[in-house]
Amino acid sequence: MNTKYYILLTFVVLMFVTGCQKLTEDPKGTLSPGTYFKTQSDLDASVASIYERYAHDYNYGFTTRMTSCFGSDDLTTDPALNKGDMREFDELNGSSTTGSYGQQWTGMWSGIYQANNVIANYQKVNSTDDLKNAAAAQAYFIRAWSYYMLVRTFGPVPLIIVPTDVNARPARDEVSKVYASIVSDLQTAIDLFPASFQITAGRANQWSSKALLADVYLTMAGWPINDASNNALAASEANDVIQSGKYSLVPDYGTVFSTNNSTESIFTFQFNVAGGTAQRGFGLSSVPLEEVAIDAAFGGNGNSGWDDYYPEINFFKNAPKCSRTDATFYTTIKLRNDDKKTFVMVPWNSNLTHAQHPYYKKFRSGLNGDGVTETANTIITMNASTNKALDVIRYPMVLLDYAEASAMATGAPTAAGYAAVNLVRQRAGLPNLTTGLSATAFRDSVVNERAYEFAGENGVRWFDVVRLQLLPKIISQRAGNENPIPAGIAADPSSRYLSPIPQNEMYRNPAWTQNAGY
Amino acid sequence: MKKKLQNLIPISKPGIKKLLLTMKLTIVIVFLSVLQVSANVYAQVTVNLDVREKSVREVLKSIEQQSQVRFFFSDDLLAMNELIDLKADNKNIISVLDDIFLNSPLTYRAFDNNLIVIAPKQMLQQQKITGTVTDKTSGEAVAGVNVVVQGTTTGAITDANGKYSISVTNNNVNLDFSFIGYEKVTVPINGQSEINVKLVNNSTLLDEVVVVGYGVQMRRDVTGATSTLKADVIASRPITRVDQALQGTTPGVSVNSNSGQPGTMLSVRIRGTNSITGSNDPLYVIDGYIGGNIESISPEDIESIEILKDASATAIYGSRGSNGVVLITTKTGKEGKMRVDFNTWISKASMPKYLDLMNAYDFANTVNAQYAANGQSPAFSDAQLQTIRAGGNGTDWQKAVTRSPLVQNYQLSVSGGTAAVKYLFSGSYLDQPGLLLNQWYNKGSIRANVDVKATDKIDLKFNITALQSKNRNTDYSGDLYDPFTLAFQWDPTTAIKDANGNYNLHSSYGSIQINPVAEANNRMSDNTTDNFTATGMVIYHILKSLTFTSSASYEGQFQYTPQLFGPQTNTGLSGNDHATVNNTRYRSFQNSNFFTYKNTFGDHSITLTALYEQQNRQNINVQAQANKLSSYANGYYNLGLGGTQTISSGYWADALQSYMGRVNYSFKNKYNLTASIRDDGSSHLTKKYSLFPSAALSWNINNESFLQNVKSLSVLKLRLGYGKTGNQAVSPYATIPSIGVGTSYYFNGTTPTVTTPLGTAVTSSLRWETTTQYDAGLDAGFFKDRVTFTVDFYNKKISDLLYDYPAPDYLGGGTYKRNIGSLENKGIEFAIGGTPVAANKLRWNTYLTISFNQNKVVDLGGLDNVQVNGIGSPQTGLSILKVGMPLGEFYGYQFLGTWKTSEATEAAKFGLKPGDAKYTDVNNDHSYTVADQMPIGNGMPKYSFGFTNDVSYGNFTLSFMFQGMHGNQLFSTSFPYTYGGLGDTKNATSVDALNMWTPDHETDFPVIGSTSNKLNSSRYVYDASFVKLKNFSLAYHLPQSLLEKVKISSLEVYVSGQNILCFTKYKGYDPEVTTAQNAITQGLETGSIPNPRTLTVGLKASF
């Protein structure tokens, strides 16, 4: 045989024998645990990942974040349109298959998953203890916040605080165990935050941890833990925050909702439309369907309202007359004329509007009008996506938590308690609270104050209804032309304080039992 | 060979005479005739002679003594003893010999090696015989016919025009004409110089050569279930894609155009659906290159397509063979003069149908009625209603977003070759605008296939193809933002544009999304793909029985995918206007090396194949996005204008290393055995190597003596097979947890911080999905294959199903790959073909295929069912995977019509009122909850069929093909959208809504409003069985006599139509389209663009 054939054959035989194809995997384009958590910047990016999970539609970016909270009197929605998810809960008739409310479950867990990742790995990073502790402390805070939302919305939930095998299917943990973990996480966070840690509303810090801990304790004094001893703990934590002097009320209530990170912002989630994280709970979401901005041809943008949420009629009617109420509610609807640029004003109960409800004014503007830009008689532009930071904890909450907790802890309102609630009332344009009230009467006044101070905000009102078991009361005050609550539920709403576990999660955990009544 | 000659040449040596005596001279001469005849060698040879009265024999001896020349002759030639006189003075030997034999009955022939043969003249005289070989039935020239002088190796092959030319030295021999598929013809020469032959087609199925992967086989030896499509079948329809050729033509293969968007892949399913989340597309092997890009092949360039269906045939492709294998062989040039083929067609495409929607006036009235039901004042005043009525029908959005475009296709190829080099060069261009505004696809490709016979032992092949395809907006997925989906939900009372010529972007009554025409015209989702694939192959015939083949293929692909979602799109209006550019570079390399040993020992024939193969792939991409461009004047070409810019990039690579061995054994052409085993090593898995064995038997029963006398039976073959194959549904790095890059977070609202979230959880113990398949088949042919019949039964069990298992949200949510269970496909497939009429000018060929497949989920790893994508809008969920049921199961409420006034009390128990929807309340709790959901339909067909016919009369051919499916259902959201019942629709648009329940007119169309009226229910499940006249064409071949004058060898013109008729109960656009993302959700339809109806004129010419 010719030499060249031998060369060819030898080459091939060699290839057979040696096998030159490597089969190991090297994901060059993807970070993997083997190559990560080496430097402080790895850690910083991992901490930012926790926050980022809350800055989307499926979490805190949209009105659906409070779907299950529509059962309270400060929130209702359209009788028709594509608002079924929120309407079901407004009618206290939510079901485990309702689409968007499930985001209240998935959103929180997505943050906890990232927080657990940071807590499990932060020690590996080559950096200073202060920087590492500050990172871990933020993770503990957000984990606590998320469990606090979960346990109040869904009751018993599995406590996942270390990385867990994906095939595991743990049981739901007792509510008390979940609360214990929340308290523990917040205390850990308070301990870990270095004294030098910069105080900004965009990051958790030791004061936001204390403010949250105060609110957690106050809730633990009510349903379902019902341990009154927590009132004193709540008062103490809230008092620390007040005494720190880090926060103060913004003189004009309305400004809080058109600017970001004010002096009363204790903890916020941040949004940036251009960066892909829009806050869409402001702007169009709270604008009536009938309102349409000036047409593009005349300098507007022609967008129309989404009609997602507005207050119930009697909640509005019972609001105290004050500047805060004026800044909160939107009562004159602007209907665009056929010329597409001028408007006719009609009252909220005009039959030219299909909902015949007042709306929220405070959520319209967004950040300096990036939601709705308008004058008294025109709407120029309206957008769904805003850059408005979402205040999760505002200073008034600490003041009101303190007022209530201190009164309930000692059996009578304290002077400091009165001072705290009156700070809030004064800013609202209200006179000081009647003196000499009993502890419970004082508590009820403070709870009423919270209802209007935080009207429409993230379910603050709903969770007061839950911890104080107020459903029978608010059902009795509900106007007849609201979305109807089925008679059976209206008669006994006791099962409605908790929402059902989302059906998909029930499928994934066949051993779980659904919350009673669903 | 050399050695033998040396034994023969030295005639002066002792013993040679004896040897010569024992041989037939004719044989020797014939043997010698393969040597090259040469005169050049003798140009320098001179002779000096002066003899008188000497015998020829002695003269020659003298010449031998003074030169190197040796003479070769038979001793018994009497003429050698003739006495001659000769004088030569340094005279050339050739002229000396001419003188010697001038008047002799003998002559000579001079060969290389100084050998000169002397023989009688009639024996050595060269005679040229020419002729033409034609097909007796069709009269067409037959190219490639072997013409051989009987008993010799002297031969020729007919050219493209059936012509041959052969030289013979003996007038008394016969010529054999043979060609696969024809009966051999033997013609005695008898001094004729022109011999024309008509061959009779005798091809039985068994004589066909079929490509089987790493080799070819005669059909008679094939043991697996395979189907073949030949070039003429492929070219008989004006198709734009290779996968269209499979439609309706192959038993066991179901091909559906799931979308009418131009350039989109068809859904090809060989023997049902095997993978629930992985790909169910077959593996395409193009000229030996595995996983080739079928877009790069122009249908006219295909020689044959082989579909390997059962595991005994596909197991040689191991971990990639589970979904069946489609082997595509491209054409090569044929020996003969250059041939030019030109094909072109032009089609007019149009919407097959429109939904029946309300006119503006009816719509406005319906909106008013709905408002009234909600206690609101009317939306349209009486005056407005009158204006609308006077204004005509209002805007027909369906027609506004669609059009009837012209589609054009051109293909030119040049081919030809010599015995040593064969070539084919081709180029094609397709321009295909879509039915939707601002939607198109076009493609240009070129190909070069060159085959070289470098030496006796070495064949070289080189195929290269390059492609550029471009498209715009062919990626609509059927979601709410699609202009097509919006069109049937939008408000007919709004005009497309206002008085100033600007789009009316919003409507108070249509879907909350924007004007569909504005969306269609302003959206730009573009793609340019450049792809080239080159395959080089060396075939080394080491021995007659042993061949070594080595091939290397390289594919490179570059994709440029820019998108622009400007201000007047949904994306733009929600404040997210942006432009993106994505650049992807992909490359794949494959090297295959195999030995083939093929030999016959008496009744035993055996073929052994041993393969080593390696493949690696790499993909790199860079994406840039710019949000809120300050100007859109540059489109997506200037991302620097963006307010914010984000960049991302990606990389993946993988590798596969395989060993394969195969034995084909055949005994007496009756009993055949194939056994193979492939060991695939993959980078994707933690445990790298997996084994895939197979075995199959076939029995050519018609070769048995007891059937020899049954003349009507031409083929009867039984096949049995077993094999294991895999499905590589695990993506690279699936076993490695990843830390991704998320959206940046802005801690102060303005400064971005990079985020690196931990990705979803993974499990490391992943395995391939494995299919174990059993097949039993029977092939029969009658009356020389005038009638053919094939039936196959199969049972496929797919285990280790890979599923994107939903992780509980508390463990990170999302999904993770997990091997969770098994499913089963059982089926029967038939193919019946025949030529019922073949009389004179009339010929009718017909072919019918029917495939029945039953699919069942056998095991889900302990779970009873898995709900897919949760429950919500139909777009995201509504399907269930349940043990004991087939894939594609719809899950929801059983719709029972409406609550009637007489049932008001009962309805109230549900919190409902008359006019609301009524469903089956399974658990009797007076509430429609999850517990009341049930299986409500299925998207899989019970059977599908194709029916092809060609009727030719003289120069006319009429072809038509019906294709259909039966028993499949569609869950359509197009209808609920038009009922105002789902999505972002504000009001009903369908005329069906005119029949809505009212107290006076109690129909089963629920009133709009109540949430429970919008549940996912059987109300939207429709029977989608259909029969389509997929294609018809009438072709005219211009007469040969006419064409010869203009030097055209054939010219055909035709008119044809596609999707002309559709018989179905389904009232949507097209029962064939779905928006299913995977096997579980098949049958979901959320507003898919239908397959166009087209009318085509075309021309095929060759020169």
GROMACS .gro file of N, CA and C in nm, chain B residues 815-904:
model
  270
 1333THR      N    1  -3.871   2.649   3.751
 1333THR     CA    2  -3.876   2.506   3.725
 1333THR      C    3  -3.736   2.450   3.724
 1334TYR      N    4  -3.727   2.323   3.748
 1334TYR     CA    5  -3.598   2.257   3.737
 1334TYR      C    6  -3.616   2.126   3.663
 1335LYS      N    7  -3.514   2.087   3.590
 1335LYS     CA    8  -3.521   1.964   3.512
 1335LYS      C    9  -3.520   1.845   3.606
 1336ARG      N   10  -3.610   1.753   3.580
 1336ARG     CA   11  -3.616   1.634   3.663
 1336ARG      C   12  -3.667   1.520   3.575
 1337ASN      N   13  -3.609   1.401   3.592
 1337ASN     CA   14  -3.661   1.283   3.522
 1337ASN      C   15  -3.779   1.233   3.603
 1338ILE      N   16  -3.900   1.246   3.550
 1338ILE     CA   17  -4.012   1.217   3.639
 1338ILE      C   18  -4.098   1.097   3.604
 1339GLY      N   19  -4.089   1.039   3.490
 1339GLY     CA   20  -4.183   0.930   3.466
 1339GLY      C   21  -4.172   0.875   3.326
 1340SER      N   22  -4.282   0.823   3.277
 1340SER     CA   23  -4.274   0.762   3.145
 1340SER      C   24  -4.405   0.780   3.071
 1341LEU      N   25  -4.398   0.770   2.941
 1341LEU     CA   26  -4.520   0.770   2.861
 1341LEU      C   27  -4.504   0.672   2.746
 1342GLU      N   28  -4.613   0.653   2.677
 1342GLU     CA   29  -4.620   0.545   2.581
 1342GLU      C   30  -4.686   0.595   2.454
 1343ASN      N   31  -4.635   0.554   2.339
 1343ASN     CA   32  -4.701   0.578   2.211
 1343ASN      C   33  -4.720   0.443   2.145
 1344LYS      N   34  -4.845   0.414   2.111
 1344LYS     CA   35  -4.872   0.291   2.038
 1344LYS      C   36  -4.938   0.331   1.909
 1345GLY      N   37  -4.905   0.263   1.803
 1345GLY     CA   38  -4.971   0.306   1.680
 1345GLY      C   39  -4.964   0.207   1.567
 1346ILE      N   40  -5.044   0.235   1.469
 1346ILE     CA   41  -5.045   0.158   1.345
 1346ILE      C   42  -5.035   0.260   1.233
 1347GLU      N   43  -4.954   0.228   1.134
 1347GLU     CA   44  -4.951   0.317   1.018
 1347GLU      C   45  -4.959   0.236   0.890
 1348PHE      N   46  -5.035   0.287   0.798
 1348PHE     CA   47  -5.056   0.219   0.671
 1348PHE      C   48  -5.012   0.309   0.556
 1349ALA      N   49  -4.964   0.247   0.454
 1349ALA     CA   50  -4.945   0.320   0.329
 1349ALA      C   51  -4.990   0.227   0.217
 1350ILE      N   52  -5.076   0.277   0.132
 1350ILE     CA   53  -5.122   0.199   0.018
 1350ILE      C   54  -5.096   0.282  -0.106
 1351GLY      N   55  -5.024   0.224  -0.201
 1351GLY     CA   56  -4.994   0.300  -0.321
 1351GLY      C   57  -5.027   0.216  -0.442
 1352GLY      N   58  -5.042   0.281  -0.555
 1352GLY     CA   59  -5.070   0.200  -0.672
 1352GLY      C   60  -5.083   0.283  -0.796
 1353THR      N   61  -5.089   0.210  -0.906
 1353THR     CA   62  -5.107   0.272  -1.036
 1353THR      C   63  -5.230   0.206  -1.096
 1354PRO      N   64  -5.349   0.255  -1.059
 1354PRO     CA   65  -5.472   0.188  -1.105
 1354PRO      C   66  -5.484   0.192  -1.257
 1355VAL      N   67  -5.434   0.299  -1.318
 1355VAL     CA   68  -5.447   0.309  -1.463
 1355VAL      C   69  -5.310   0.336  -1.525
 1356ALA      N   70  -5.272   0.259  -1.622
 1356ALA     CA   71  -5.149   0.287  -1.695
 1356ALA      C   72  -5.171   0.240  -1.838
 1357ALA      N   73  -5.255   0.314  -1.907
 1357ALA     CA   74  -5.290   0.274  -2.043
 1357ALA      C   75  -5.248   0.384  -2.138
 1358ASN      N   76  -5.170   0.347  -2.234
 1358ASN     CA   77  -5.123   0.442  -2.334
 1358ASN      C   78  -5.081   0.574  -2.270
 1359LYS      N   79  -5.159   0.675  -2.301
 1359LYS     CA   80  -5.120   0.807  -2.254
 1359LYS      C   81  -5.169   0.835  -2.113
 1360LEU      N   82  -5.259   0.755  -2.063
 1360LEU     CA   83  -5.319   0.786  -1.933
 1360LEU      C   84  -5.252   0.706  -1.823
 1361ARG      N   85  -5.214   0.777  -1.720
 1361ARG     CA   86  -5.151   0.711  -1.609
 1361ARG      C   87  -5.199   0.776  -1.481
 1362TRP      N   88  -5.236   0.694  -1.385
 1362TRP     CA   89  -5.285   0.746  -1.258
 1362TRP      C   90  -5.210   0.678  -1.144
 1363ASN      N   91  -5.136   0.759  -1.070
 1363ASN     CA   92  -5.069   0.707  -0.951
 1363ASN      C   93  -5.140   0.760  -0.828
 1364THR      N   94  -5.154   0.676  -0.729
 1364THR     CA   95  -5.222   0.720  -0.609
 1364THR      C   96  -5.152   0.664  -0.486
 1365TYR      N   97  -5.158   0.739  -0.380
 1365TYR     CA   98  -5.086   0.698  -0.259
 1365TYR      C   99  -5.162   0.748  -0.137
 1366LEU      N  100  -5.190   0.659  -0.048
 1366LEU     CA  101  -5.267   0.695   0.071
 1366LEU      C  102  -5.191   0.652   0.195
 1367THR      N  103  -5.174   0.741   0.290
 1367THR     CA  104  -5.112   0.703   0.417
 1367THR      C  105  -5.207   0.738   0.530
 1368ILE      N  106  -5.217   0.649   0.625
 1368ILE     CA  107  -5.298   0.677   0.744
 1368ILE      C  108  -5.217   0.635   0.866
 1369SER      N  109  -5.216   0.718   0.966
 1369SER     CA  110  -5.141   0.688   1.087
 1369SER      C  111  -5.229   0.706   1.209
 1370PHE      N  112  -5.234   0.603   1.288
 1370PHE     CA  113  -5.307   0.608   1.414
 1370PHE      C  114  -5.205   0.606   1.526
 1371ASN      N  115  -5.218   0.696   1.618
 1371ASN     CA  116  -5.125   0.694   1.731
 1371ASN      C  117  -5.201   0.717   1.859
 1372GLN      N  118  -5.168   0.634   1.959
 1372GLN     CA  119  -5.231   0.651   2.090
 1372GLN      C  120  -5.123   0.684   2.190
 1373ASN      N  121  -5.145   0.788   2.263
 1373ASN     CA  122  -5.044   0.835   2.354
 1373ASN      C  123  -5.100   0.828   2.496
 1374LYS      N  124  -5.017   0.791   2.590
 1374LYS     CA  125  -5.066   0.778   2.727
 1374LYS      C  126  -4.952   0.806   2.825
 1375VAL      N  127  -4.981   0.885   2.926
 1375VAL     CA  128  -4.884   0.906   3.033
 1375VAL      C  129  -4.892   0.786   3.125
 1376VAL      N  130  -4.780   0.719   3.147
 1376VAL     CA  131  -4.781   0.596   3.225
 1376VAL      C  132  -4.747   0.624   3.370
 1377ASP      N  133  -4.655   0.715   3.391
 1377ASP     CA  134  -4.607   0.734   3.528
 1377ASP      C  135  -4.553   0.876   3.540
 1378LEU      N  136  -4.580   0.939   3.652
 1378LEU     CA  137  -4.527   1.073   3.674
 1378LEU      C  138  -4.446   1.079   3.803
 1379GLY      N  139  -4.368   0.976   3.824
 1379GLY     CA  140  -4.282   0.975   3.942
 1379GLY      C  141  -4.360   0.983   4.072
 1380GLY      N  142  -4.475   0.914   4.076
 1380GLY     CA  143  -4.551   0.910   4.199
 1380GLY      C  144  -4.663   1.011   4.204
 1381LEU      N  145  -4.656   1.114   4.121
 1381LEU     CA  146  -4.765   1.211   4.120
 1381LEU      C  147  -4.878   1.160   4.033
 1382ASP      N  148  -4.998   1.203   4.064
 1382ASP     CA  149  -5.111   1.165   3.980
 1382ASP      C  150  -5.120   1.257   3.859
 1383ASN      N  151  -5.090   1.383   3.882
 1383ASN     CA  152  -5.100   1.476   3.771
 1383ASN      C  153  -5.012   1.597   3.795
 1384VAL      N  154  -4.981   1.664   3.689
 1384VAL     CA  155  -4.909   1.790   3.700
 1384VAL      C  156  -4.987   1.892   3.620
 1385GLN      N  157  -5.025   1.998   3.686
 1385GLN     CA  158  -5.094   2.106   3.616
 1385GLN      C  159  -4.989   2.190   3.549
 1386VAL      N  160  -5.016   2.224   3.428
 1386VAL     CA  161  -4.913   2.294   3.356
 1386VAL      C  162  -4.934   2.444   3.361
 1387ASN      N  163  -4.830   2.514   3.402
 1387ASN     CA  164  -4.832   2.660   3.410
 1387ASN      C  165  -4.942   2.712   3.500
 1388GLY      N  166  -4.986   2.629   3.592
 1388GLY     CA  167  -5.088   2.675   3.684
 1388GLY      C  168  -5.218   2.700   3.612
 1389ILE      N  169  -5.305   2.764   3.682
 1389ILE     CA  170  -5.435   2.792   3.622
 1389ILE      C  171  -5.447   2.942   3.612
 1390GLY      N  172  -5.498   2.987   3.507
 1390GLY     CA  173  -5.513   3.130   3.492
 1390GLY      C  174  -5.574   3.154   3.358
 1391SER      N  175  -5.522   3.247   3.286
 1391SER     CA  176  -5.575   3.266   3.153
 1391SER      C  177  -5.529   3.147   3.069
 1392PRO      N  178  -5.604   3.113   2.968
 1392PRO     CA  179  -5.571   2.995   2.889
 1392PRO      C  180  -5.432   3.004   2.829
 1393GLN      N  181  -5.387   3.123   2.811
 1393GLN     CA  182  -5.257   3.137   2.749
 1393GLN      C  183  -5.147   3.077   2.835
 1394THR      N  184  -5.163   3.084   2.964
 1394THR     CA  185  -5.056   3.037   3.049
 1394THR      C  186  -5.086   2.903   3.113
 1395GLY      N  187  -5.205   2.856   3.103
 1395GLY     CA  188  -5.228   2.728   3.166
 1395GLY      C  189  -5.366   2.681   3.135
 1396LEU      N  190  -5.391   2.556   3.159
 1396LEU     CA  191  -5.519   2.499   3.125
 1396LEU      C  192  -5.496   2.359   3.080
 1397SER      N  193  -5.373   2.316   3.082
 1397SER     CA  194  -5.342   2.181   3.039
 1397SER      C  195  -5.302   2.099   3.159
 1398ILE      N  196  -5.325   1.972   3.147
 1398ILE     CA  197  -5.290   1.883   3.257
 1398ILE      C  198  -5.218   1.761   3.202
 1399LEU      N  199  -5.124   1.717   3.281
 1399LEU     CA  200  -5.050   1.596   3.252
 1399LEU      C  201  -5.098   1.499   3.358
 1400LYS      N  202  -5.165   1.394   3.315
 1400LYS     CA  203  -5.226   1.308   3.415
 1400LYS      C  204  -5.202   1.163   3.379
 1401VAL      N  205  -5.167   1.085   3.479
 1401VAL     CA  206  -5.140   0.943   3.457
 1401VAL      C  207  -5.262   0.877   3.394
 1402GLY      N  208  -5.238   0.802   3.288
 1402GLY     CA  209  -5.347   0.730   3.222
 1402GLY      C  210  -5.412   0.809   3.110
 1403MET      N  211  -5.375   0.936   3.098
 1403MET     CA  212  -5.436   1.017   2.992
 1403MET      C  213  -5.328   1.060   2.893
 1404PRO      N  214  -5.371   1.095   2.773
 1404PRO     CA  215  -5.272   1.140   2.675
 1404PRO      C  216  -5.219   1.280   2.704
 1405LEU      N  217  -5.111   1.315   2.641
 1405LEU     CA  218  -5.062   1.453   2.645
 1405LEU      C  219  -5.163   1.542   2.575
 1406GLY      N  220  -5.152   1.670   2.598
 1406GLY     CA  221  -5.238   1.764   2.528
 1406GLY      C  222  -5.378   1.770   2.584
 1407GLU      N  223  -5.392   1.728   2.710
 1407GLU     CA  224  -5.525   1.726   2.770
 1407GLU      C  225  -5.561   1.865   2.822
 1408PHE      N  226  -5.680   1.912   2.784
 1408PHE     CA  227  -5.729   2.040   2.837
 1408PHE      C  228  -5.797   2.014   2.971
 1409TYR      N  229  -5.788   2.111   3.057
 1409TYR     CA  230  -5.842   2.093   3.191
 1409TYR      C  231  -5.920   2.217   3.227
 1410GLY      N  232  -6.042   2.200   3.272
 1410GLY     CA  233  -6.121   2.317   3.308
 1410GLY      C  234  -6.261   2.276   3.349
 1411TYR      N  235  -6.354   2.368   3.336
 1411TYR     CA  236  -6.492   2.344   3.378
 1411TYR      C  237  -6.575   2.296   3.260
 1412GLN      N  238  -6.673   2.215   3.294
 1412GLN     CA  239  -6.763   2.166   3.189
 1412GLN      C  240  -6.877   2.267   3.175
 1413PHE      N  241  -6.884   2.328   3.061
 1413PHE     CA  242  -6.983   2.434   3.038
 1413PHE      C  243  -7.120   2.373   3.007
 1414LEU      N  244  -7.222   2.425   3.077
 1414LEU     CA  245  -7.356   2.368   3.058
 1414LEU      C  246  -7.454   2.471   3.002
 1415GLY      N  247  -7.403   2.581   2.952
 1415GLY     CA  248  -7.495   2.683   2.900
 1415GLY      C  249  -7.518   2.792   3.003
 1416THR      N  250  -7.640   2.841   3.011
 1416THR     CA  251  -7.668   2.951   3.106
 1416THR      C  252  -7.774   2.907   3.208
 1417TRP      N  253  -7.773   2.978   3.317
 1417TRP     CA  254  -7.883   2.962   3.413
 1417TRP      C  255  -8.004   3.032   3.355
 1418LYS      N  256  -8.115   2.962   3.349
 1418LYS     CA  257  -8.236   3.020   3.293
 1418LYS      C  258  -8.317   3.085   3.405
 1419THR      N  259  -8.412   3.170   3.366
 1419THR     CA  260  -8.494   3.241   3.464
 1419THR      C  261  -8.563   3.142   3.559
 1420SER      N  262  -8.603   3.028   3.503
 1420SER     CA  263  -8.670   2.928   3.586
 1420SER      C  264  -8.577   2.866   3.690
 1421GLU      N  265  -8.445   2.886   3.673
 1421GLU     CA  266  -8.348   2.826   3.767
 1421GLU      C  267  -8.289   2.930   3.860
 1422ALA      N  268  -8.355   3.045   3.871
 1422ALA     CA  269  -8.299   3.157   3.947
 1422ALA      C  270  -8.263   3.117   4.090
   0.00000   0.00000   0.00000
